[in-house]
mmCIF file of C-alpha atoms in Angstrom:
data_model
loop_
_atom_site.group_PDB
_atom_site.id
_atom_site.type_symbol
_atom_site.label_atom_id
_atom_site.label_comp_id
_atom_site.label_asym_id
_atom_site.label_seq_id
_atom_site.Cartn_x
_atom_site.Cartn_y
_atom_site.Cartn_z
ATOM 1 C CA MET X 1 0.000 0.000 0.000
ATOM 2 C CA LYS X 2 2.812 2.397 0.880
ATOM 3 C CA LEU X 3 4.440 1.724 -2.495
ATOM 4 C CA ILE X 4 1.205 2.477 -4.300
ATOM 5 C CA LYS X 5 0.795 5.818 -2.483
ATOM 6 C CA LEU X 6 4.379 6.829 -3.237
ATOM 7 C CA THR X 7 3.908 5.879 -6.865
ATOM 8 C CA ALA X 8 0.703 7.932 -7.140
ATOM 9 C CA ILE X 9 2.276 11.006 -5.506
ATOM 10 C CA SER X 10 5.305 10.772 -7.762
ATOM 11 C CA ALA X 11 3.073 10.546 -10.835
ATOM 12 C CA ALA X 12 1.073 13.643 -9.790
ATOM 13 C CA VAL X 13 4.207 15.699 -9.200
ATOM 14 C CA LEU X 14 5.664 14.629 -12.525
ATOM 15 C CA ALA X 15 2.429 15.454 -14.344
ATOM 16 C CA SER X 16 2.333 18.953 -12.835
ATOM 17 C CA THR X 17 5.962 19.553 -13.731
ATOM 18 C CA ALA X 18 5.324 18.370 -17.288
ATOM 19 C CA ALA X 19 2.418 20.750 -17.706
ATOM 20 C CA LEU X 20 4.577 23.682 -16.731
ATOM 21 C CA ALA X 21 7.902 22.791 -18.287
ATOM 22 C CA ALA X 22 6.695 20.745 -21.262
ATOM 23 C CA GLU X 23 9.372 18.124 -20.504
ATOM 24 C CA PRO X 24 8.906 14.406 -21.189
ATOM 25 C CA VAL X 25 7.086 12.570 -18.408
ATOM 26 C CA VAL X 26 7.926 9.031 -17.343
ATOM 27 C CA VAL X 27 5.047 6.958 -15.978
ATOM 28 C CA VAL X 28 5.659 3.588 -14.365
ATOM 29 C CA ASP X 29 2.908 1.057 -15.082
ATOM 30 C CA ASP X 30 3.361 -2.585 -14.143
ATOM 31 C CA ASN X 31 7.118 -2.116 -13.846
ATOM 32 C CA THR X 32 7.276 -0.841 -17.438
ATOM 33 C CA ALA X 33 8.658 2.654 -18.036
ATOM 34 C CA VAL X 34 6.896 4.533 -20.820
ATOM 35 C CA ALA X 35 7.857 8.094 -21.887
ATOM 36 C CA TYR X 36 5.133 10.495 -22.991
ATOM 37 C CA GLU X 37 5.741 13.930 -24.520
ATOM 38 C CA ALA X 38 3.676 16.463 -22.596
ATOM 39 C CA GLU X 39 1.577 18.888 -24.637
ATOM 40 C CA PRO X 40 2.419 22.507 -23.858
ATOM 41 C CA VAL X 41 -0.461 24.403 -22.385
ATOM 42 C CA ALA X 42 -1.335 27.747 -23.970
ATOM 43 C CA VAL X 43 -2.993 30.194 -21.644
ATOM 44 C CA ALA X 44 -4.681 33.231 -23.196
ATOM 45 C CA TYR X 45 -5.192 36.345 -21.211
ATOM 46 C CA GLU X 46 -7.751 38.870 -22.410
ATOM 47 C CA ALA X 47 -6.900 42.505 -21.704
ATOM 48 C CA GLU X 48 -9.466 44.128 -19.555
ATOM 49 C CA PRO X 49 -11.365 46.789 -21.495
ATOM 50 C CA ALA X 50 -11.842 50.305 -20.205
ATOM 51 C CA TYR X 51 -15.294 50.949 -18.918
ATOM 52 C CA ALA X 52 -17.345 54.054 -18.295
ATOM 53 C CA TYR X 53 -20.277 54.312 -15.966
ATOM 54 C CA ASN X 54 -23.379 56.033 -17.278
ATOM 55 C CA ALA X 55 -24.929 57.634 -14.226
ATOM 56 C CA ASP X 56 -28.199 58.407 -15.992
ATOM 57 C CA ALA X 57 -28.862 54.922 -17.267
ATOM 58 C CA GLY X 58 -26.919 53.011 -14.616
ATOM 59 C CA VAL X 59 -25.070 51.079 -17.347
ATOM 60 C CA VAL X 60 -21.384 50.323 -17.636
ATOM 61 C CA ARG X 61 -20.138 50.206 -21.207
ATOM 62 C CA ASN X 62 -16.873 49.372 -22.917
ATOM 63 C CA THR X 63 -15.559 52.745 -24.093
ATOM 64 C CA THR X 64 -11.978 51.989 -25.142
ATOM 65 C CA GLY X 65 -12.595 52.055 -28.893
ATOM 66 C CA ALA X 66 -15.049 54.932 -28.799
ATOM 67 C CA VAL X 67 -12.839 57.223 -26.767
ATOM 68 C CA VAL X 68 -9.631 56.512 -28.650
ATOM 69 C CA GLY X 69 -11.292 56.544 -32.062
ATOM 70 C CA GLY X 70 -13.370 59.653 -31.356
ATOM 71 C CA THR X 71 -10.426 61.589 -29.951
ATOM 72 C CA LYS X 72 -8.302 60.709 -32.912
ATOM 73 C CA THR X 73 -10.944 61.812 -35.387
ATOM 74 C CA PHE X 74 -11.520 65.128 -33.598
ATOM 75 C CA PHE X 75 -7.791 65.765 -33.250
ATOM 76 C CA GLN X 76 -7.095 65.003 -36.898
ATOM 77 C CA THR X 77 -9.949 67.267 -37.982
ATOM 78 C CA ALA X 78 -8.810 70.133 -35.751
ATOM 79 C CA ILE X 79 -5.210 70.155 -36.976
ATOM 80 C CA ASN X 80 -6.095 69.595 -40.624
ATOM 81 C CA PRO X 81 -8.236 72.517 -41.804
ATOM 82 C CA ALA X 82 -9.856 72.349 -45.221
ATOM 83 C CA ALA X 83 -9.172 75.952 -46.219
ATOM 84 C CA VAL X 84 -8.116 79.447 -45.170
ATOM 85 C CA SER X 85 -9.635 82.643 -46.581
ATOM 86 C CA ALA X 86 -9.014 86.384 -46.597
ATOM 87 C CA GLU X 87 -12.006 88.729 -46.852
ATOM 88 C CA VAL X 88 -13.116 92.353 -47.000
ATOM 89 C CA GLY X 89 -16.620 93.680 -46.609
ATOM 90 C CA THR X 90 -19.148 95.401 -44.412
ATOM 91 C CA LEU X 91 -17.995 93.421 -41.368
ATOM 92 C CA GLY X 92 -14.477 94.727 -41.924
ATOM 93 C CA TYR X 93 -11.195 93.279 -43.088
ATOM 94 C CA GLY X 94 -10.368 89.803 -41.881
ATOM 95 C CA ALA X 95 -9.803 86.116 -42.411
ATOM 96 C CA ASN X 96 -11.298 82.763 -41.548
ATOM 97 C CA ILE X 97 -10.318 79.124 -41.293
ATOM 98 C CA ALA X 98 -12.592 76.253 -42.298
ATOM 99 C CA TRP X 99 -12.777 72.565 -41.387
ATOM 100 C CA GLY X 100 -14.540 70.069 -43.628
ATOM 101 C CA LEU X 101 -17.299 68.156 -41.840
ATOM 102 C CA ASN X 102 -18.252 66.299 -45.014
ATOM 103 C CA GLU X 103 -18.082 66.874 -48.760
ATOM 104 C CA ASN X 104 -20.701 69.650 -48.725
ATOM 105 C CA THR X 105 -20.336 71.152 -45.247
ATOM 106 C CA GLU X 106 -17.624 73.265 -43.621
ATOM 107 C CA LEU X 107 -17.320 74.754 -40.152
ATOM 108 C CA GLN X 108 -15.888 78.286 -40.250
ATOM 109 C CA ALA X 109 -14.268 80.426 -37.572
ATOM 110 C CA GLY X 110 -13.116 83.916 -38.417
ATOM 111 C CA TRP X 111 -12.722 87.574 -37.535
ATOM 112 C CA ALA X 112 -13.390 90.809 -39.399
ATOM 113 C CA GLY X 113 -13.045 94.383 -38.220
ATOM 114 C CA GLY X 114 -11.352 97.740 -38.490
ATOM 115 C CA ASP X 115 -12.625 101.164 -39.503
ATOM 116 C CA VAL X 116 -15.289 100.409 -42.088
ATOM 117 C CA ALA X 117 -17.339 103.613 -41.797
ATOM 118 C CA GLU X 118 -16.283 104.643 -45.283
ATOM 119 C CA LEU X 119 -18.002 101.556 -46.653
ATOM 120 C CA PHE X 120 -21.273 103.088 -45.431
ATOM 121 C CA GLY X 121 -20.449 106.488 -46.893
ATOM 122 C CA GLY X 122 -18.678 107.963 -43.873
ATOM 123 C CA ASP X 123 -21.776 109.751 -42.622
ATOM 124 C CA ILE X 124 -25.415 109.111 -41.743
ATOM 125 C CA ASP X 125 -28.593 111.187 -41.666
ATOM 126 C CA ILE X 126 -30.712 110.760 -38.532
ATOM 127 C CA ASP X 127 -33.955 112.609 -39.154
ATOM 128 C CA ASP X 128 -32.690 116.097 -40.089
ATOM 129 C CA VAL X 129 -29.241 115.835 -38.521
ATOM 130 C CA ASN X 130 -26.198 114.722 -40.487
ATOM 131 C CA TYR X 131 -23.460 112.921 -38.530
ATOM 132 C CA ASP X 132 -19.911 112.059 -39.467
ATOM 133 C CA VAL X 133 -19.212 108.454 -38.446
ATOM 134 C CA ASP X 134 -15.967 107.011 -37.094
ATOM 135 C CA SER X 135 -16.043 103.262 -36.432
ATOM 136 C CA ASP X 136 -13.850 100.565 -34.970
ATOM 137 C CA PHE X 137 -15.373 97.164 -35.706
ATOM 138 C CA SER X 138 -14.472 93.804 -34.162
ATOM 139 C CA ASN X 139 -16.599 90.888 -35.351
ATOM 140 C CA PRO X 140 -15.399 87.373 -34.487
ATOM 141 C CA TYR X 141 -17.780 84.776 -35.863
ATOM 142 C CA LEU X 142 -18.495 81.068 -36.009
ATOM 143 C CA GLY X 143 -20.657 79.525 -38.705
ATOM 144 C CA VAL X 144 -21.443 76.714 -41.093
ATOM 145 C CA GLN X 145 -20.972 76.964 -44.857
ATOM 146 C CA LEU X 146 -23.078 74.636 -47.010
ATOM 147 C CA ARG X 147 -22.945 73.637 -50.669
ATOM 148 C CA PRO X 148 -26.520 72.310 -51.003
ATOM 149 C CA THR X 149 -26.167 71.472 -54.699
ATOM 150 C CA GLY X 150 -22.559 70.315 -54.468
ATOM 151 C CA ASN X 151 -21.219 73.072 -56.745
ATOM 152 C CA TRP X 152 -20.158 76.713 -56.370
ATOM 153 C CA PHE X 153 -23.444 77.915 -54.797
ATOM 154 C CA THR X 154 -23.206 78.319 -50.996
ATOM 155 C CA MET X 155 -25.436 79.064 -48.027
ATOM 156 C CA GLY X 156 -24.086 80.156 -44.668
ATOM 157 C CA ALA X 157 -25.396 80.732 -41.164
ATOM 158 C CA GLY X 158 -23.850 81.377 -37.787
ATOM 159 C CA ILE X 159 -23.235 83.720 -34.889
ATOM 160 C CA ILE X 160 -21.238 86.961 -34.677
ATOM 161 C CA VAL X 161 -19.924 88.287 -31.364
ATOM 162 C CA PRO X 162 -19.981 92.028 -32.183
ATOM 163 C CA ASP X 163 -17.830 94.557 -30.360
ATOM 164 C CA ASN X 164 -18.259 97.595 -32.597
ATOM 165 C CA ASP X 165 -17.440 101.134 -31.503
ATOM 166 C CA ILE X 166 -19.361 103.772 -33.461
ATOM 167 C CA ASP X 167 -18.668 107.470 -32.775
ATOM 168 C CA VAL X 168 -20.682 110.285 -34.376
ATOM 169 C CA THR X 169 -20.263 114.056 -34.697
ATOM 170 C CA ALA X 170 -23.163 116.268 -35.833
ATOM 171 C CA ASN X 171 -22.641 118.617 -38.777
ATOM 172 C CA PRO X 172 -24.448 121.990 -38.623
ATOM 173 C CA GLN X 173 -26.551 122.647 -41.729
ATOM 174 C CA ASN X 174 -27.997 125.681 -43.496
ATOM 175 C CA GLY X 175 -25.618 128.302 -42.125
ATOM 176 C CA GLY X 176 -25.111 126.874 -38.670
ATOM 177 C CA ILE X 177 -28.391 125.162 -37.765
ATOM 178 C CA TYR X 178 -29.215 121.872 -36.046
ATOM 179 C CA LYS X 179 -32.747 120.822 -36.951
ATOM 180 C CA ILE X 180 -33.894 118.527 -34.129
ATOM 181 C CA ASP X 181 -37.457 117.359 -33.706
ATOM 182 C CA GLY X 182 -38.579 119.942 -36.235
ATOM 183 C CA VAL X 183 -36.940 122.906 -34.477
ATOM 184 C CA GLU X 184 -33.984 124.765 -36.005
ATOM 185 C CA TYR X 185 -31.530 125.533 -33.202
ATOM 186 C CA LYS X 186 -28.538 127.807 -33.610
ATOM 187 C CA ALA X 187 -25.418 125.625 -33.583
ATOM 188 C CA LYS X 188 -23.303 128.308 -31.900
ATOM 189 C CA ASP X 189 -25.599 128.146 -28.867
ATOM 190 C CA VAL X 190 -26.009 124.359 -28.863
ATOM 191 C CA GLY X 191 -22.295 123.707 -29.129
ATOM 192 C CA SER X 192 -20.610 120.672 -30.691
ATOM 193 C CA LEU X 193 -22.802 117.564 -30.614
ATOM 194 C CA GLN X 194 -20.843 114.330 -30.320
ATOM 195 C CA GLY X 195 -22.068 110.875 -29.430
ATOM 196 C CA THR X 196 -21.708 107.113 -29.509
ATOM 197 C CA ILE X 197 -23.899 104.266 -30.728
ATOM 198 C CA GLU X 198 -23.873 100.793 -29.191
ATOM 199 C CA HIS X 199 -25.902 97.757 -30.248
ATOM 200 C CA ARG X 200 -27.624 95.787 -27.528
ATOM 201 C CA ASN X 201 -27.097 92.292 -28.917
ATOM 202 C CA LYS X 202 -24.047 90.487 -27.544
ATOM 203 C CA LEU X 203 -24.629 87.668 -30.034
ATOM 204 C CA ALA X 204 -25.797 88.461 -33.559
ATOM 205 C CA PRO X 205 -27.191 85.685 -35.793
ATOM 206 C CA TYR X 206 -26.428 85.966 -39.496
ATOM 207 C CA ALA X 207 -27.304 84.268 -42.774
ATOM 208 C CA THR X 208 -25.737 84.539 -46.231
ATOM 209 C CA ILE X 209 -25.873 83.167 -49.739
ATOM 210 C CA GLY X 210 -22.936 83.255 -52.083
ATOM 211 C CA PHE X 211 -20.684 81.648 -54.640
ATOM 212 C CA ARG X 212 -17.284 79.954 -54.269
ATOM 213 C CA PRO X 213 -15.838 78.982 -57.641
ATOM 214 C CA ASN X 214 -12.480 77.193 -57.741
ATOM 215 C CA ILE X 215 -9.951 78.830 -60.051
ATOM 216 C CA THR X 216 -7.321 76.101 -59.634
ATOM 217 C CA GLU X 217 -7.153 72.899 -57.633
ATOM 218 C CA ASN X 218 -6.186 74.834 -54.493
ATOM 219 C CA PHE X 219 -7.135 78.443 -55.146
ATOM 220 C CA GLY X 220 -10.593 79.992 -55.373
ATOM 221 C CA LEU X 221 -12.604 83.194 -54.974
ATOM 222 C CA PHE X 222 -15.845 83.897 -53.163
ATOM 223 C CA GLY X 223 -18.552 86.487 -52.632
ATOM 224 C CA GLU X 224 -21.393 86.576 -50.121
ATOM 225 C CA LEU X 225 -24.570 88.590 -49.499
ATOM 226 C CA GLY X 226 -26.650 88.502 -46.355
ATOM 227 C CA ALA X 227 -27.463 90.226 -43.101
ATOM 228 C CA ALA X 228 -26.785 90.056 -39.360
ATOM 229 C CA TYR X 229 -29.231 91.151 -36.681
ATOM 230 C CA LEU X 230 -27.325 93.405 -34.279
ATOM 231 C CA GLY X 231 -30.439 94.497 -32.397
ATOM 232 C CA LYS X 232 -31.686 97.874 -31.266
ATOM 233 C CA THR X 233 -29.256 100.566 -30.209
ATOM 234 C CA ASP X 234 -28.358 102.635 -27.188
ATOM 235 C CA ALA X 235 -27.030 106.103 -27.922
ATOM 236 C CA THR X 236 -25.449 108.974 -26.060
ATOM 237 C CA VAL X 237 -25.059 112.574 -27.273
ATOM 238 C CA ARG X 238 -23.133 115.202 -25.351
ATOM 239 C CA THR X 239 -22.377 118.853 -25.977
ATOM 240 C CA ASN X 240 -19.733 121.348 -24.939
ATOM 241 C CA GLY X 241 -22.268 124.179 -25.110
ATOM 242 C CA THR X 242 -23.260 126.062 -21.944
ATOM 243 C CA SER X 243 -26.182 128.172 -23.142
ATOM 244 C CA ASN X 244 -29.229 128.422 -20.893
ATOM 245 C CA ASN X 245 -31.420 129.723 -23.707
ATOM 246 C CA VAL X 246 -30.506 128.218 -27.053
ATOM 247 C CA GLY X 247 -31.405 130.484 -29.925
ATOM 248 C CA VAL X 248 -33.898 129.424 -32.593
ATOM 249 C CA LYS X 249 -33.715 130.439 -36.252
ATOM 250 C CA GLY X 250 -36.067 133.332 -36.949
ATOM 251 C CA SER X 251 -36.778 134.045 -33.274
ATOM 252 C CA ASN X 252 -35.439 136.729 -30.989
ATOM 253 C CA ILE X 253 -36.627 135.195 -27.724
ATOM 254 C CA GLY X 254 -34.832 131.856 -28.004
ATOM 255 C CA SER X 255 -36.093 128.358 -27.221
ATOM 256 C CA GLY X 256 -35.905 128.500 -23.455
ATOM 257 C CA LYS X 257 -33.868 125.263 -23.525
ATOM 258 C CA THR X 258 -30.327 124.656 -22.376
ATOM 259 C CA SER X 259 -27.621 123.197 -24.583
ATOM 260 C CA ALA X 260 -27.822 119.944 -22.593
ATOM 261 C CA GLU X 261 -31.590 119.681 -23.204
ATOM 262 C CA VAL X 262 -31.131 120.092 -26.954
ATOM 263 C CA ALA X 263 -28.400 117.411 -26.877
ATOM 264 C CA ALA X 264 -30.829 115.092 -25.054
ATOM 265 C CA GLU X 265 -33.381 115.586 -27.868
ATOM 266 C CA ALA X 266 -30.723 114.697 -30.433
ATOM 267 C CA GLN X 267 -29.847 111.623 -28.379
ATOM 268 C CA GLU X 268 -33.445 110.361 -28.435
ATOM 269 C CA GLU X 269 -33.593 110.755 -32.216
ATOM 270 C CA LEU X 270 -30.313 108.911 -32.636
ATOM 271 C CA LYS X 271 -31.419 106.116 -30.308
ATOM 272 C CA SER X 272 -34.832 105.637 -31.925
ATOM 273 C CA ASP X 273 -33.304 105.330 -35.399
ATOM 274 C CA ASN X 274 -31.634 102.006 -34.413
ATOM 275 C CA TYR X 275 -28.739 102.572 -36.786
ATOM 276 C CA LEU X 276 -27.576 99.320 -38.397
ATOM 277 C CA GLU X 277 -30.091 97.214 -36.453
ATOM 278 C CA TRP X 278 -29.838 94.906 -39.468
ATOM 279 C CA LEU X 279 -26.229 95.006 -40.603
ATOM 280 C CA PRO X 280 -25.968 94.179 -44.313
ATOM 281 C CA ILE X 281 -23.275 91.630 -45.101
ATOM 282 C CA VAL X 282 -21.453 92.125 -48.366
ATOM 283 C CA LYS X 283 -18.022 90.578 -48.688
ATOM 284 C CA VAL X 284 -15.568 89.210 -51.214
ATOM 285 C CA GLY X 285 -12.368 87.286 -50.772
ATOM 286 C CA ALA X 286 -9.948 84.580 -51.811
ATOM 287 C CA THR X 287 -9.596 81.008 -50.527
ATOM 288 C CA TYR X 288 -6.715 78.559 -50.442
ATOM 289 C CA ARG X 289 -7.687 74.893 -50.058
ATOM 290 C CA PHE X 290 -5.342 72.267 -48.687
#
């Protein structure tokens, strides 16, 4: 019995060693030694996937492929723009960069600004008062450019973040007269009328249509027409006049109003006009495609 137990223990140890080392194993059966070649054991280990817990649904999902693949796609898109463009128009002078979302859709980010008052004529008429305009535009924007028919015709829409400074100076008319709310005040009594205009909208939606023909494989031109809604305006008008009884044309008794009161009337007219509430968009430019 003792011999049998020793034999069994020896066989078990040898079998375990063979499984690990893949060495030949000798088994004693009825005093006959027989050698068997042990088969190597292949053990496969599966890498544990990364998981994310969805707190809303209470579900844990494998996210390794989605995260890596999605990040790679976004990164490649961000560092590989489809085109860059230079432009000039009613928004100012500027440039934009575009990323292709698909064959007919591009995401655009750009900026346009500068002194563009001359593009609007350099002056404006508010009721019966003519103002010289000095502007400093800053219009960063983000939008989508579509080619709905797959050719040169384009449609665009997006958001402008306007930061446009508009300064105005009133010009006396008809021999030194400001005509405000139907009354002709003497400019020498009113003093110099200067003011500012500010649009209320901090975000201005816009829409355009246009054309973008390709001249060569990489180079093209474009033109766009549209409008942006800048919203109603706030205005201020101030004067350096100090008169307590501003003179009126054709009257010897005066208006009974101070220079500041006349400036306040001009301010209300300027404010109610809502200058450039709808900003027309007209621009042309050139594009280089990668």
